[in-house]
Amino acid sequence: MLLYNTLTRTRDELIPHEDGKIKMYTCGPTVYHFAHIGNLRTYMMEDALEKALRYLGYDVTRAMNITDVGHLTSDADEGEDKMVKGAKREHKTVLEIAKQYTDAFFADCAKLNIRIPDKVVPATSEVSEFIRVIERLIEKGYAYEAGGNVYFDTSKPKQYNVFHDFGEEDLEEGVREGVGVDGNKRNKTDFVLWFTKSKFEDQELKWDSPFGVGYPGWHIECSCISMKYLGEYLDLHCGGVDNIFPHHTNEIAQSEAYLGHPWCKSWFHVAHLNTASGKMSKSKGEFLTLSLLESKGYDPLAYRFFCLQSHYRKSLVFTYENLDNAAGAYAKLIERIARIGDEGDYDAAGAAPYLDAFKSALENDLNTSLAVTALYDVLKSPLNGKTKRELIAKFDTVLSLDLLKAAEKLTEKAEEKADDPRRAGIEAMIAARAEAKKQKNYAEADRIRSELSAMGVTLTDTKDGTTYTIS
Ligand code: AMP
Ligand code: ZN
C-alpha cells in the first residue's frame, strides 16, 4: 500500500517491521466534552485505513489511548487543564467526566460504524508505566528536573524537529499567543514529562512518584501506551494534522530516546474539517456534534458517506448544504441497491476488474472517493444481481455504510409504507412543505417538517424531490 508519510513527505510503500503485520497507534480522544464532527472525521478515516489494511490482507493490531488526565492546552504550565475545566463546568469529578464522555465517544463510534481498536487504554491506568519511562529518560540524560518538574531536553536528540514543517518561531512553546515562557527550561522547545509544581492549585488527580506528587505531561501517555501494547517498533501512527507539532514531534523524541533506535516509520495525518467560519474547536466550546446532526434528522452514516467522498489529506468544509447533498446521494445509493435482485451465480471473472479498481483505490494513498466510485461502477455494470451484492458486501467491509442492511430496511419500510393508512396525509403535507419553500415561507416549511418528525416521519431532500421514511 502506498501511503503518504508526513515524516518523508512522500507516498511511501508501507513496509511493516514484521512481515504481514501492522502495528497501528491512534491518538485517542480527550474526554472532557463530546467529540465534534471534525474529531470524528479523523477517527472515521483512521477506521477506513485500518479496514483497508485488513482488506489488503494485513494482520492489524491497533491501540488507542483515552486522555483522561492532565491534558494541558499547551506545554507551558499555564492555561487550563481541559479535564478540570470540564469537571467544573458540569459539577462532577474528573473521573465522572471522563467516564461520561468516553461512553459518549464510543456511542458516536458505534453510530458511525467505527471499529473499536484492539486495545483502548485510559491514561490513568498507566501512570506507573509513565513514571518508569521518565526515570529511564533521566538516567539516559535526556530528561532533567528543574523547579519541581521533569523536562525533556530537546537539544539531546540528533534531530528534534523531525517533521521539518515549522520555523524557529513556530517552535515557541505552546504555539499559542499569550503563553509565557517557562524559565525552568533549558531550551524553549523542552516539554514537561512530569509536573509537581503546577499553577493548577485544584488539580484533582495526582500520583506519588520519585519526582514528587504530581501528574504526567501532555505527550508521555501516547509513547508509553504505544510501546507497552504494540512493542518497540511501530508501523503506523495516526492523528489529525494538529497533532504533528508539538505532540507527535515530542512523542518521537521521547520514544526514540528511551528505545535507543528509530521507533515509527509511517505517520498518517488527517486534514481538518472546518466550518465556513473557520476551524472547529472543542476548547472554544461551540462545535457540531453527531447528536446535533441526528436531532436535525441526518443519518450518521450520511455523514460517514460525506467524509468518504473526500480524500483524507484535503481539508473539508462542512456546510449543511454539503451534508444535504451527501445525505441525498446516500439515500439514492441505498434505493439503487434495494432494487438489485439476487439472480444468477457469483461471476468471479466478471467481478475481477471491479475488485481491482476498488483495491487500487485503497492502495493508492487510501483514496476513499475513488473507492466509492468503484462502488457506483458496480451498480452501473451489467453484472448479475448475485455478483453485485457480493461485491457491495466486500466493499462495505471497508466503507462501512451498512449498504445491504440499509437497503433491506428500506425495502421493508417501503412495504410497510404502501400499507400505511397515513400515507396520503403525509404526502399531502410534504407537498404543502414544498409549496411553502417555493413561496420562500421557510418558517412554514420548518413547521411542517417538525410536525412530520413528531409523527415519526423523516424527510430527505434530494434534488429530485423529497423522500420519506416512517419509523
Ligand atoms: P482531541 O480529542 O482534541 O485530542 O482530538 C481528537 C482527534 O481529532 C485528534 O486526532 C485531533 O488531531 C483531531 N482533530 C481535532 N480537530 C479536528 C478537526 N477540526 N478536524 C479533524 N480532526 C480534528
Ligand atoms: Zn497522542
Coordinates of C-alpha atoms and ligand atoms in Angstrom, one line a residue:
M1 CA 0.0 0.0 0.0
L2 CA 1.2 3.5 -0.9
L3 CA 0.6 5.9 1.9
Y4 CA 1.6 9.5 2.3
N5 CA 4.1 9.7 5.2
T6 CA 4.3 13.1 6.9
L7 CA 7.8 12.2 8.0
T8 CA 9.3 11.7 4.5
R9 CA 6.7 13.9 2.8
T10 CA 6.2 11.4 0.1
R11 CA 3.9 8.5 -0.6
D12 CA 5.8 5.5 0.7
E13 CA 5.3 1.8 0.3
L14 CA 4.1 0.7 3.7
I15 CA 6.6 -2.0 4.8
P16 CA 5.8 -3.4 8.2
H17 CA 8.6 -4.3 10.6
E18 CA 7.2 -7.8 10.8
D19 CA 6.1 -9.3 7.5
G20 CA 2.3 -9.0 7.0
K21 CA 1.6 -7.5 10.4
I22 CA 0.8 -3.9 11.1
K23 CA 1.1 -2.3 14.5
M24 CA -1.0 0.8 14.4
Y25 CA -1.4 3.5 17.0
T26 CA -4.1 6.2 17.1
C27 CA -4.1 9.3 19.4
G28 CA -7.4 8.9 21.2
P29 CA -9.9 11.5 22.4
T30 CA -9.6 13.9 25.3
V31 CA -12.7 13.1 27.2
Y32 CA -13.7 16.4 28.7
H33 CA -16.5 17.1 26.2
F34 CA -18.3 15.5 23.3
A35 CA -16.2 14.7 20.2
H36 CA -17.0 17.2 17.5
I37 CA -17.7 16.1 13.9
G38 CA -14.2 17.2 13.0
N39 CA -12.6 14.8 15.5
L40 CA -15.0 12.1 14.2
R41 CA -13.8 12.7 10.6
T42 CA -10.3 11.8 11.8
Y43 CA -11.5 8.7 13.6
M44 CA -13.5 7.6 10.6
M45 CA -10.6 8.0 8.2
E46 CA -8.3 6.1 10.6
D47 CA -11.0 3.4 10.8
A48 CA -11.1 3.3 7.0
L49 CA -7.4 2.9 6.9
E50 CA -7.4 0.1 9.4
K51 CA -10.2 -1.7 7.4
A52 CA -8.4 -1.1 4.1
L53 CA -5.2 -2.7 5.6
R54 CA -7.2 -5.7 6.7
Y55 CA -8.9 -5.8 3.3
L56 CA -5.5 -5.9 1.6
G57 CA -4.5 -8.9 3.8
Y58 CA -2.5 -7.3 6.6
D59 CA -2.9 -8.6 10.2
V60 CA -3.5 -5.3 12.1
T61 CA -3.2 -4.7 15.8
R62 CA -4.3 -1.3 16.8
A63 CA -4.1 0.6 20.1
M64 CA -5.5 3.9 21.2
N65 CA -5.3 6.0 24.4
I66 CA -8.0 7.8 26.2
T67 CA -6.7 11.1 27.5
D68 CA -8.4 11.3 30.9
V69 CA -5.7 13.1 32.8
G70 CA -3.7 16.3 32.8
H71 CA -4.1 17.2 29.2
L72 CA -3.0 20.8 29.1
T73 CA -3.8 23.4 26.4
S74 CA -0.1 23.9 26.0
D75 CA 3.2 22.6 27.2
A76 CA 3.7 25.6 29.4
D77 CA 2.4 25.3 33.0
E78 CA -0.3 27.8 32.2
G79 CA -3.7 27.8 30.6
E80 CA -6.3 25.5 31.8
D81 CA -6.4 21.8 32.2
K82 CA -9.3 20.7 30.0
M83 CA -10.4 17.8 32.2
V84 CA -10.6 20.1 35.3
K85 CA -12.4 22.7 33.3
G86 CA -15.0 20.1 32.1
A87 CA -15.5 18.8 35.6
K88 CA -16.1 22.3 36.9
R89 CA -18.5 23.1 34.2
E90 CA -20.6 20.1 35.0
H91 CA -20.1 20.0 38.8
K92 CA -18.7 16.5 38.6
T93 CA -15.3 14.8 39.4
V94 CA -12.7 14.5 36.7
L95 CA -13.2 10.7 36.6
E96 CA -17.0 11.1 36.3
I97 CA -16.5 13.4 33.4
A98 CA -14.0 11.0 31.8
K99 CA -16.4 8.1 32.1
Q100 CA -19.4 10.1 30.7
Y101 CA -17.5 11.4 27.6
T102 CA -15.7 8.1 27.0
D103 CA -19.1 6.4 26.8
A104 CA -20.4 9.2 24.6
F105 CA -17.4 8.8 22.3
F106 CA -17.9 5.1 21.8
A107 CA -21.7 5.7 21.3
D108 CA -20.7 8.0 18.4
C109 CA -18.2 5.5 17.1
A110 CA -20.9 2.8 17.0
K111 CA -23.3 5.0 15.1
L112 CA -20.6 5.8 12.5
N113 CA -19.5 2.1 12.3
I114 CA -16.1 2.9 13.6
R115 CA -14.5 -0.3 14.9
I116 CA -13.1 -0.1 18.5
P117 CA -9.3 -0.6 18.4
D118 CA -8.0 -3.8 19.8
K119 CA -6.5 -2.1 22.8
V120 CA -8.1 1.0 24.3
V121 CA -6.1 2.3 27.2
P122 CA -7.1 5.2 29.6
A123 CA -4.0 7.2 30.6
T124 CA -5.0 7.0 34.3
S125 CA -4.4 3.2 34.2
E126 CA -0.8 3.6 33.1
V127 CA 0.8 6.2 35.4
S128 CA 3.3 3.7 36.8
E129 CA 4.5 3.0 33.3
F130 CA 4.9 6.7 32.6
I131 CA 7.0 7.1 35.7
R132 CA 9.2 4.1 34.7
V133 CA 9.9 5.6 31.3
I134 CA 10.5 9.1 32.7
E135 CA 13.0 7.6 35.2
R136 CA 14.8 5.9 32.4
L137 CA 14.9 9.1 30.3
I138 CA 16.5 10.9 33.3
E139 CA 19.1 8.0 33.7
K140 CA 19.9 8.3 30.0
G141 CA 20.5 12.0 30.2
Y142 CA 17.5 13.0 28.1
A143 CA 15.5 14.5 30.9
Y144 CA 16.2 16.8 33.8
E145 CA 14.5 18.1 36.9
A146 CA 14.0 21.8 37.4
G147 CA 11.7 23.9 39.6
G148 CA 9.9 20.7 40.7
N149 CA 9.1 19.5 37.2
V150 CA 10.7 17.0 34.9
Y151 CA 11.5 18.2 31.4
F152 CA 12.6 16.5 28.2
D153 CA 15.8 18.1 26.8
T154 CA 15.1 18.7 23.2
S155 CA 18.7 19.6 22.4
K156 CA 19.7 15.9 23.1
P157 CA 18.2 14.0 20.1
K158 CA 20.2 14.3 16.9
Q159 CA 17.2 15.8 15.2
Y160 CA 14.3 17.1 17.2
N161 CA 12.2 18.9 14.6
V162 CA 11.7 15.8 12.5
F163 CA 8.6 16.9 10.6
H164 CA 10.5 20.0 9.2
D165 CA 7.3 21.8 8.9
F166 CA 7.9 24.6 11.4
G167 CA 10.2 27.5 11.5
E168 CA 12.0 28.5 14.7
E169 CA 9.3 31.0 15.5
D170 CA 6.6 28.4 15.4
L171 CA 8.6 26.3 17.9
E172 CA 7.8 28.7 20.7
E173 CA 6.3 26.7 23.4
G174 CA 2.6 26.3 23.4
V175 CA 2.1 27.6 19.9
R176 CA -0.4 29.9 21.3
E177 CA -0.4 33.6 21.9
G178 CA -0.4 34.8 25.5
V179 CA 1.6 31.9 26.9
G180 CA 4.6 32.9 28.9
V181 CA 8.0 31.2 28.6
D182 CA 8.8 28.8 31.4
G183 CA 12.1 29.9 33.0
N184 CA 12.9 26.3 34.2
K185 CA 13.5 25.2 30.6
R186 CA 17.0 24.8 29.1
N187 CA 15.6 25.1 25.6
K188 CA 12.4 26.8 24.5
T189 CA 11.1 23.6 22.9
D190 CA 11.7 21.4 26.1
F191 CA 8.5 20.0 27.3
V192 CA 7.2 18.7 30.7
L193 CA 7.2 15.0 31.4
W194 CA 6.0 15.3 35.0
F195 CA 4.6 18.2 36.9
T196 CA 4.8 18.6 40.6
K197 CA 4.6 22.4 40.7
S198 CA 1.5 23.5 39.0
K199 CA -0.4 26.7 38.7
F200 CA -3.5 24.5 38.8
E201 CA -4.0 24.5 42.5
D202 CA -7.2 22.5 42.2
Q203 CA -5.7 19.7 40.1
E204 CA -7.7 16.7 41.2
L205 CA -5.7 13.7 40.0
K206 CA -2.2 13.4 41.4
W207 CA 0.1 10.5 41.9
D208 CA 3.1 9.8 44.0
S209 CA 6.4 9.5 42.1
P210 CA 10.2 9.6 42.7
F211 CA 10.0 13.2 41.4
G212 CA 7.2 14.2 43.8
V213 CA 3.5 14.1 44.0
G214 CA 2.1 15.3 40.6
Y215 CA 0.8 14.3 37.3
P216 CA 2.2 13.5 33.8
G217 CA 2.7 16.0 31.0
W218 CA 0.8 16.1 27.7
H219 CA 2.8 13.7 25.5
I220 CA 4.2 10.9 27.5
E221 CA 1.0 8.8 27.5
C222 CA 0.9 8.1 23.8
S223 CA 4.6 7.0 23.7
C224 CA 4.2 4.7 26.7
I225 CA 0.9 3.2 25.8
S226 CA 2.1 2.5 22.2
M227 CA 5.4 1.0 23.3
K228 CA 3.8 -1.2 26.0
Y229 CA 0.9 -2.6 23.9
L230 CA 2.5 -2.6 20.4
G231 CA 6.2 -3.1 21.1
E232 CA 9.4 -1.4 20.2
Y233 CA 8.7 -1.0 16.5
L234 CA 5.5 0.8 15.4
D235 CA 4.5 0.7 11.8
L236 CA 1.9 3.4 11.6
H237 CA 0.9 6.3 13.9
C238 CA -2.2 8.3 13.2
G239 CA -3.9 11.6 14.2
G240 CA -5.2 14.9 13.0
V241 CA -2.8 17.4 11.4
D242 CA -2.8 19.5 14.5
N243 CA -1.0 16.6 16.3
I244 CA 2.1 16.9 14.1
F245 CA 3.6 19.6 16.3
P246 CA 4.3 19.6 19.1
H247 CA 2.5 16.3 20.1
H248 CA 3.9 13.8 17.6
T249 CA 7.3 15.6 17.4
N250 CA 7.6 15.1 21.2
E251 CA 6.4 11.6 21.1
I252 CA 9.1 10.7 18.6
A253 CA 11.8 12.5 20.6
Q254 CA 11.0 10.7 23.9
S255 CA 10.2 7.3 22.4
E256 CA 13.5 7.1 20.4
A257 CA 15.5 8.5 23.4
Y258 CA 14.0 5.7 25.5
L259 CA 14.4 2.9 23.0
G260 CA 17.7 3.9 21.5
H261 CA 16.6 3.2 18.0
P262 CA 14.1 4.5 15.4
W263 CA 10.5 4.0 16.5
C264 CA 7.8 4.5 13.9
K265 CA 8.3 4.7 10.2
S266 CA 5.0 5.9 8.9
W267 CA 2.9 8.9 10.1
F268 CA -0.6 9.3 8.8
H269 CA -2.4 12.7 9.4
V270 CA -5.9 13.6 8.6
A271 CA -6.7 17.1 7.4
H272 CA -9.2 19.2 9.3
L273 CA -12.9 19.6 8.9
N274 CA -13.6 23.3 9.0
T275 CA -16.8 25.2 9.1
A276 CA -17.4 28.1 6.7
S277 CA -16.3 30.4 9.5
G278 CA -13.1 28.5 10.3
K279 CA -11.6 25.7 12.4
M280 CA -13.8 23.7 14.6
S281 CA -12.5 23.6 18.1
K282 CA -13.6 21.8 21.2
S283 CA -11.9 24.2 23.5
K284 CA -13.9 27.1 22.1
G285 CA -17.0 25.4 23.5
E286 CA -19.1 25.8 20.3
F287 CA -19.0 22.9 18.0
L288 CA -21.1 20.5 16.0
T289 CA -21.7 17.0 17.4
L290 CA -23.1 13.9 15.8
S291 CA -26.1 14.1 18.2
L292 CA -26.9 17.6 16.8
L293 CA -26.9 16.2 13.3
E294 CA -29.1 13.4 14.4
S295 CA -31.5 15.8 16.0
K296 CA -31.8 17.5 12.7
G297 CA -32.8 14.3 11.1
Y298 CA -29.5 13.2 9.5
D299 CA -28.4 9.6 9.4
P300 CA -24.9 9.3 11.0
L301 CA -23.9 7.2 8.0
A302 CA -24.8 10.0 5.7
Y303 CA -22.0 11.9 7.5
R304 CA -19.7 9.0 7.0
F305 CA -20.5 9.0 3.3
F306 CA -19.8 12.7 3.2
C307 CA -16.4 12.2 4.6
L308 CA -15.5 9.2 2.5
Q309 CA -16.2 11.2 -0.6
S310 CA -13.2 13.4 0.1
H311 CA -9.5 12.5 0.3
Y312 CA -8.3 12.4 3.9
R313 CA -5.4 14.8 3.1
K314 CA -7.7 17.5 1.9
S315 CA -9.3 19.8 4.4
L316 CA -13.1 19.6 4.2
V317 CA -15.6 22.4 4.6
F318 CA -18.7 21.4 6.5
T319 CA -21.9 23.2 5.5
Y320 CA -25.5 21.9 5.8
E321 CA -25.8 22.3 2.1
N322 CA -22.8 19.9 1.5
L323 CA -24.2 17.5 4.1
D324 CA -27.7 17.6 2.4
N325 CA -26.1 16.7 -0.9
A326 CA -24.3 13.8 0.7
A327 CA -27.4 12.7 2.5
G328 CA -29.4 12.8 -0.7
A329 CA -26.8 10.9 -2.6
Y330 CA -26.5 8.3 0.2
A331 CA -30.3 7.8 0.3
K332 CA -30.4 7.4 -3.5
L333 CA -27.5 4.9 -3.4
I334 CA -29.4 2.8 -0.9
E335 CA -32.5 3.0 -3.1
R336 CA -30.5 1.7 -6.0
I337 CA -29.0 -1.1 -4.0
A338 CA -32.5 -2.0 -2.8
R339 CA -33.6 -2.5 -6.4
I340 CA -30.8 -5.1 -7.1
G341 CA -32.1 -8.6 -7.4
D342 CA -30.5 -11.8 -6.3
E343 CA -30.4 -13.6 -9.6
G344 CA -27.6 -15.6 -11.1
D345 CA -24.4 -17.2 -9.7
Y346 CA -21.3 -15.3 -8.5
D347 CA -19.4 -14.4 -11.6
A348 CA -15.7 -14.3 -10.5
A349 CA -14.3 -13.3 -13.9
G350 CA -16.9 -10.5 -14.3
A351 CA -16.2 -9.2 -10.7
A352 CA -12.4 -9.2 -11.1
P353 CA -12.0 -5.7 -12.8
Y354 CA -14.2 -4.1 -10.1
L355 CA -12.3 -5.7 -7.3
D356 CA -9.1 -4.5 -8.9
A357 CA -10.4 -0.9 -9.2
F358 CA -11.5 -1.0 -5.5
K359 CA -8.2 -2.4 -4.3
S360 CA -6.1 0.0 -6.3
A361 CA -8.1 2.9 -4.9
L362 CA -7.3 1.8 -1.4
E363 CA -3.6 1.0 -2.3
N364 CA -3.2 4.5 -3.7
D365 CA -3.0 6.5 -0.5
L366 CA -6.4 5.4 0.8
N367 CA -8.4 7.1 -2.0
T368 CA -11.8 6.6 -0.5
S369 CA -13.6 8.8 -3.0
L370 CA -12.3 6.5 -5.8
A371 CA -13.3 3.5 -3.8
V372 CA -16.9 5.0 -3.7
T373 CA -16.6 5.5 -7.5
A374 CA -15.7 1.8 -7.8
L375 CA -19.0 1.0 -5.9
Y376 CA -21.0 3.1 -8.3
D377 CA -19.4 1.4 -11.3
V378 CA -20.6 -1.9 -9.9
L379 CA -24.2 -0.6 -9.7
K380 CA -23.9 0.6 -13.3
S381 CA -22.3 -2.6 -14.6
P382 CA -24.0 -5.4 -16.5
L383 CA -23.1 -7.9 -13.7
N384 CA -25.9 -10.1 -12.4
G385 CA -27.6 -9.3 -9.0
K386 CA -25.8 -12.0 -7.0
T387 CA -22.4 -10.7 -8.1
K388 CA -23.3 -7.1 -7.5
R389 CA -24.5 -7.9 -4.0
E390 CA -21.3 -9.9 -3.2
L391 CA -19.1 -7.0 -4.4
I392 CA -21.2 -4.5 -2.4
A393 CA -20.8 -6.6 0.7
K394 CA -17.0 -6.9 0.1
F395 CA -16.5 -3.1 -0.4
D396 CA -18.6 -2.4 2.6
T397 CA -16.2 -4.2 4.9
V398 CA -14.1 -1.0 4.3
L399 CA -16.7 1.6 3.6
S400 CA -18.9 0.5 6.5
L401 CA -22.0 2.3 5.2
D402 CA -24.4 -0.6 6.0
L403 CA -25.2 -0.8 2.3
L404 CA -27.1 -4.0 2.1
K405 CA -28.6 -3.7 5.6
A406 CA -30.0 -0.2 4.9
A407 CA -31.3 -1.4 1.5
E408 CA -33.1 -4.3 3.1
K409 CA -34.6 -2.0 5.8
L410 CA -35.7 0.4 3.0
T411 CA -37.5 -2.4 1.2
E412 CA -39.3 -3.5 4.4
K413 CA -40.2 0.1 5.1
A414 CA -41.5 0.6 1.5
E415 CA -43.7 -2.4 2.0
E416 CA -45.0 -1.1 5.3
K417 CA -45.4 2.4 3.8
A418 CA -47.5 1.1 1.0
D419 CA -49.9 -0.3 3.5
D420 CA -49.8 2.7 5.9
P421 CA -53.2 4.4 6.1
R422 CA -51.4 7.8 6.9
R423 CA -49.6 7.8 3.6
A424 CA -51.9 10.1 1.7
G425 CA -51.9 12.6 4.6
I426 CA -48.1 12.6 4.8
E427 CA -47.7 13.1 1.1
A428 CA -50.1 16.0 1.2
M429 CA -48.1 17.6 4.0
I430 CA -44.8 17.0 2.0
A431 CA -46.4 18.7 -1.0
A432 CA -47.5 21.7 1.2
R433 CA -44.0 22.0 2.6
A434 CA -42.6 22.0 -1.0
E435 CA -45.1 24.8 -1.9
A436 CA -44.1 26.8 1.3
K437 CA -40.4 26.5 0.3
K438 CA -41.3 27.7 -3.2
Q439 CA -43.0 30.7 -1.7
K440 CA -39.9 31.2 0.4
N441 CA -42.0 30.7 3.6
Y442 CA -39.3 28.8 5.4
A443 CA -40.9 29.1 8.8
E444 CA -44.0 27.2 7.5
A445 CA -41.7 24.6 5.8
D446 CA -39.9 24.0 9.0
R447 CA -43.1 23.8 10.9
I448 CA -44.4 21.1 8.6
R449 CA -41.1 19.2 8.9
S450 CA -41.3 19.3 12.7
E451 CA -44.9 18.2 12.6
L452 CA -44.0 15.3 10.4
S453 CA -41.0 14.5 12.6
A454 CA -43.3 14.3 15.6
M455 CA -45.4 11.8 13.6
G456 CA -42.2 9.7 13.1
V457 CA -41.7 10.7 9.5
T458 CA -38.1 11.6 8.5
L459 CA -37.6 13.6 5.3
T460 CA -34.7 13.5 3.0
D461 CA -34.4 16.3 0.4
T462 CA -32.8 15.4 -2.8
K463 CA -32.5 17.5 -6.0
D464 CA -35.3 15.3 -7.4
G465 CA -37.7 16.0 -4.6
T466 CA -38.3 14.8 -1.0
T467 CA -38.4 11.2 0.1
Y468 CA -39.5 10.0 3.5
T469 CA -39.4 7.1 5.9
I470 CA -41.8 6.3 8.7
S471 CA -40.4 4.9 11.9
Ligands
AMP1 P1 -8.8 15.7 20.8 O1 -9.9 15.0 21.5 O2 -8.9 17.2 20.9 O3 -7.4 15.3 21.3 O4 -8.8 15.4 19.3 C1 -9.1 14.1 18.8 C2 -8.6 13.9 17.3 O5 -9.3 14.8 16.4 C3 -7.1 14.3 17.2 O6 -6.5 13.3 16.3 C4 -7.1 15.6 16.5 O7 -5.9 15.8 15.7 C5 -8.3 15.6 15.6 N1 -8.9 16.9 15.3 C6 -9.0 18.0 16.1 N2 -9.7 19.0 15.4 C7 -10.1 18.5 14.2 C8 -10.8 19.0 13.1 N3 -11.3 20.2 13.1 N4 -11.0 18.2 12.0 C9 -10.5 16.9 12.0 N5 -9.8 16.4 13.1 C10 -9.6 17.1 14.1
ZN2 ZN -1.0 11.0 21.0

